[in-house]
Amino acid sequence: MNAADDKTIVQNYFNSTGFDRWRRIYGDGEVNKVQLDIRNGHQQTVDTVISWLKADDNLAGLSICDAGCGVGSLSIPLAQAGAKLYASDISEKMVGEAKDKAQEVLGNNHNLTFAVQDLESLSGKYHTVICLDVLIHYPQEKAAEMINHLSSLSESRLIISFAPKTPCLSLLKKIGSLFPGPSKTTRAYLHREADIVKILESCGFSIERKAMTKTRFYYSRILEATRKSA
């Protein structure tokens, strides 16, 4: 299966059964214990990124691209804090849900633009580009292409998260693949942190901050990279 097939699978999944599943996980309704654990893990990742941005004390008016915005878990609170957001997702249904949530929280007066768009077609320039929990759906070669493209959009900073490739997680992934479920229709790709850092450095960025979110069923390594001075 090639990378193009992976993208098609991700798009179809999050416009069908995957949308219903992840809308529940990212929402606040009743879910099972595994889904609740994933919800809490994802929220921890979002909270970490927001804390980094707020700590810099320049969030108001900052231009940010949220690539793979899902249902707006990150974009909406950043817009609430005064940032100027361009939020995109490959899934039309996810973007529709994000728009509805933004309307409920922000009303009509906000600096938040949503678009149904795959990552490769994003354009423009932003102070900060953020891509959370997207790379897990793509193999290393495709992830490298995505990071290169995201880097070209960033004037100052790139924040990404990925499922780290460690012996423990590799074993858990192998075990999990033996018990496929009806909603597990995308592959889960793990990435070595050293490989991701190497790609970022080749794009002219250096690592500033790192964090790790780890729950029972959710693992996400977060890297903040800033553009090196010329």
Short mmCIF file of C-alpha atoms in Angstrom, two decimals, residues 52-53 56 127-130 147 150-151 154-161 196-210 222-228:
data_model
loop_
_atom_site.label_atom_id
_atom_site.label_comp_id
_atom_site.label_asym_id
_atom_site.label_seq_id
_atom_site.Cartn_x
_atom_site.Cartn_y
_atom_site.Cartn_z
CA TRP A 52 3.74 26.70 25.57
CA LEU A 53 2.08 29.35 23.43
CA ASP A 56 5.52 33.22 25.35
CA HIS A 127 4.16 32.60 12.44
CA THR A 128 3.41 29.18 13.91
CA VAL A 129 2.34 25.95 12.22
CA ILE A 130 0.93 23.15 14.38
CA ILE A 147 7.09 18.00 7.67
CA LEU A 150 4.73 22.40 6.89
CA SER A 151 8.20 23.88 7.42
CA SER A 154 6.24 28.50 9.01
CA GLU A 155 7.98 31.83 9.47
CA SER A 156 9.11 31.11 13.02
CA ARG A 157 7.87 27.92 14.69
CA LEU A 158 6.61 24.41 13.98
CA ILE A 159 4.96 22.22 16.61
CA ILE A 160 4.24 18.58 15.81
CA SER A 161 3.28 15.45 17.67
CA ILE A 196 11.81 13.47 13.05
CA VAL A 197 14.45 15.75 14.59
CA LYS A 198 16.77 15.14 11.64
CA ILE A 199 14.04 16.17 9.20
CA LEU A 200 13.29 19.34 11.18
CA GLU A 201 16.97 20.26 11.33
CA SER A 202 17.35 19.72 7.58
CA CYS A 203 14.50 22.24 7.12
CA GLY A 204 16.40 24.86 9.13
CA PHE A 205 14.77 24.36 12.52
CA SER A 206 16.14 23.57 15.97
CA ILE A 207 14.31 21.91 18.86
CA GLU A 208 13.29 24.30 21.64
CA ARG A 209 10.84 22.34 23.79
CA LYS A 210 9.82 18.72 24.15
CA ILE A 222 5.49 16.71 21.16
CA LEU A 223 8.28 18.78 19.64
CA GLU A 224 8.49 22.54 19.30
CA ALA A 225 11.00 23.61 16.66
CA THR A 226 11.99 27.20 15.86
CA ARG A 227 13.56 28.51 12.70
CA LYS A 228 17.30 29.11 12.96
#
